XYZ file of N, CA and C in Angstrom:
171
model
N 0.848 -1.173 0.000
C 0.000 0.000 0.000
C 0.894 1.236 0.000
N 0.776 2.030 -1.038
C 1.634 3.184 -1.201
C 0.799 4.454 -1.155
N 1.253 5.420 -0.375
C 0.571 6.703 -0.300
C 0.847 7.504 -1.566
N -0.158 8.175 -2.061
C 0.029 9.054 -3.213
C 0.465 10.441 -2.768
N 0.335 10.735 -1.462
C 0.800 12.014 -0.929
C 2.293 11.919 -0.649
N 3.018 12.942 -1.006
C 4.438 12.960 -0.696
C 4.627 13.335 0.768
N 5.808 13.078 1.259
C 6.136 13.466 2.636
C 5.958 14.972 2.815
N 6.379 15.741 1.815
C 6.258 17.197 1.889
C 4.783 17.627 1.956
N 3.917 16.965 1.182
C 2.490 17.284 1.222
C 1.897 16.950 2.594
N 2.275 15.800 3.138
C 1.778 15.417 4.460
C 2.220 16.424 5.518
N 3.490 16.828 5.479
C 3.997 17.796 6.438
C 3.333 19.154 6.247
N 3.071 19.521 4.999
C 2.380 20.783 4.725
C 0.989 20.796 5.336
N 0.287 19.676 5.235
C -1.052 19.574 5.830
C -0.957 19.708 7.344
N -0.025 18.997 7.946
C 0.132 19.072 9.400
C 0.506 20.485 9.852
N 1.395 21.127 9.127
C 1.802 22.491 9.474
C 0.643 23.477 9.352
N -0.152 23.335 8.296
C -1.297 24.233 8.112
C -2.329 24.014 9.213
N -2.552 22.755 9.603
C -3.491 22.483 10.700
C -3.000 23.106 12.001
N -1.702 23.027 12.267
C -1.143 23.682 13.449
C -1.353 25.187 13.382
N -1.135 25.767 12.199
C -1.315 27.206 12.007
C -2.764 27.615 12.277
N -3.699 26.844 11.718
C -5.122 27.148 11.919
C -5.491 27.025 13.393
N -4.959 26.016 14.072
C -5.247 25.837 15.495
C -4.758 27.011 16.327
N -3.674 27.636 15.902
C -3.109 28.764 16.646
C -3.843 30.077 16.390
N -4.662 30.137 15.347
C -5.381 31.366 15.037
C -6.583 31.528 15.958
N -6.926 32.779 16.221
C -8.086 33.043 17.071
C -9.372 33.129 16.263
N -9.242 33.239 14.941
C -10.415 33.391 14.086
C -10.349 32.381 12.940
N -11.449 31.716 12.700
C -11.542 30.770 11.587
C -12.260 31.487 10.459
N -11.539 31.794 9.384
C -12.119 32.588 8.303
C -12.418 31.737 7.071
N -12.926 32.379 6.048
C -13.309 31.669 4.829
C -12.103 30.982 4.184
N -10.960 31.640 4.187
C -9.756 31.048 3.611
C -9.410 29.731 4.308
N -9.536 29.712 5.634
C -9.291 28.483 6.384
C -10.307 27.408 6.012
N -11.565 27.810 5.869
C -12.621 26.853 5.531
C -12.388 26.241 4.157
N -11.989 27.059 3.197
C -11.714 26.560 1.845
C -10.534 25.588 1.879
N -9.480 25.944 2.606
C -8.315 25.053 2.710
C -8.728 23.722 3.332
N -9.511 23.774 4.414
C -9.968 22.540 5.070
C -10.786 21.682 4.110
N -11.669 22.310 3.359
C -12.505 21.589 2.399
C -11.642 20.877 1.359
N -10.682 21.579 0.783
C -9.805 20.974 -0.224
C -8.963 19.852 0.378
N -8.484 20.054 1.589
C -7.640 19.051 2.233
C -8.430 17.801 2.583
N -9.644 17.975 3.073
C -10.498 16.823 3.377
C -10.770 16.023 2.109
N -11.046 16.700 1.003
C -11.275 16.000 -0.266
C -10.027 15.235 -0.701
N -8.848 15.855 -0.532
C -7.595 15.194 -0.900
C -7.372 13.950 -0.037
N -7.648 14.050 1.263
C -7.457 12.912 2.162
C -8.473 11.806 1.894
N -9.713 12.181 1.560
C -10.708 11.161 1.213
C -10.313 10.431 -0.065
N -9.756 11.149 -1.023
C -9.276 10.503 -2.242
C -8.129 9.556 -1.913
N -7.258 9.970 -1.020
C -6.152 9.109 -0.589
C -6.701 7.829 0.060
N -7.717 7.962 0.907
C -8.330 6.780 1.527
C -8.947 5.861 0.475
N -9.556 6.452 -0.542
C -10.142 5.669 -1.629
C -9.066 4.846 -2.329
N -7.918 5.468 -2.637
C -6.821 4.739 -3.276
C -6.303 3.628 -2.376
N -6.169 3.919 -1.092
C -5.672 2.907 -0.153
C -6.648 1.738 -0.067
N -7.941 2.028 -0.025
C -8.966 0.986 0.017
C -8.871 0.108 -1.224
N -8.731 0.744 -2.390
C -8.607 -0.033 -3.627
C -7.358 -0.891 -3.630
N -6.252 -0.358 -3.095
C -5.014 -1.148 -3.006
C -5.234 -2.397 -2.167
N -5.946 -2.253 -1.042
C -6.206 -3.393 -0.152
C -7.103 -4.410 -0.848
N -8.149 -3.936 -1.508
C -9.060 -4.837 -2.218
C -8.321 -5.588 -3.328
N -7.529 -4.862 -4.094
C -6.784 -5.495 -5.199
C -5.735 -6.469 -4.700
N -5.161 -6.188 -3.545
C -4.143 -7.074 -2.981
C -4.758 -8.385 -2.502
N -6.014 -8.329 -2.045
C -6.672 -9.512 -1.484
C -7.463 -10.298 -2.528
N -7.407 -9.884 -3.789
C -8.159 -10.632 -4.814
C -7.246 -11.414 -5.699
């Protein structure tokens, strides 16, 4: 099972989440970033699920 996200992308997501957590205000820009990131992570889960299914068939 191989991640399609690079190490740099994973670290970027973690760093941005830390940044958002440190802010006192959650604005539209943060909401848009969260939306895009959630979609990217759900796509990653979809690929991982397919890898597991294909490996077991």
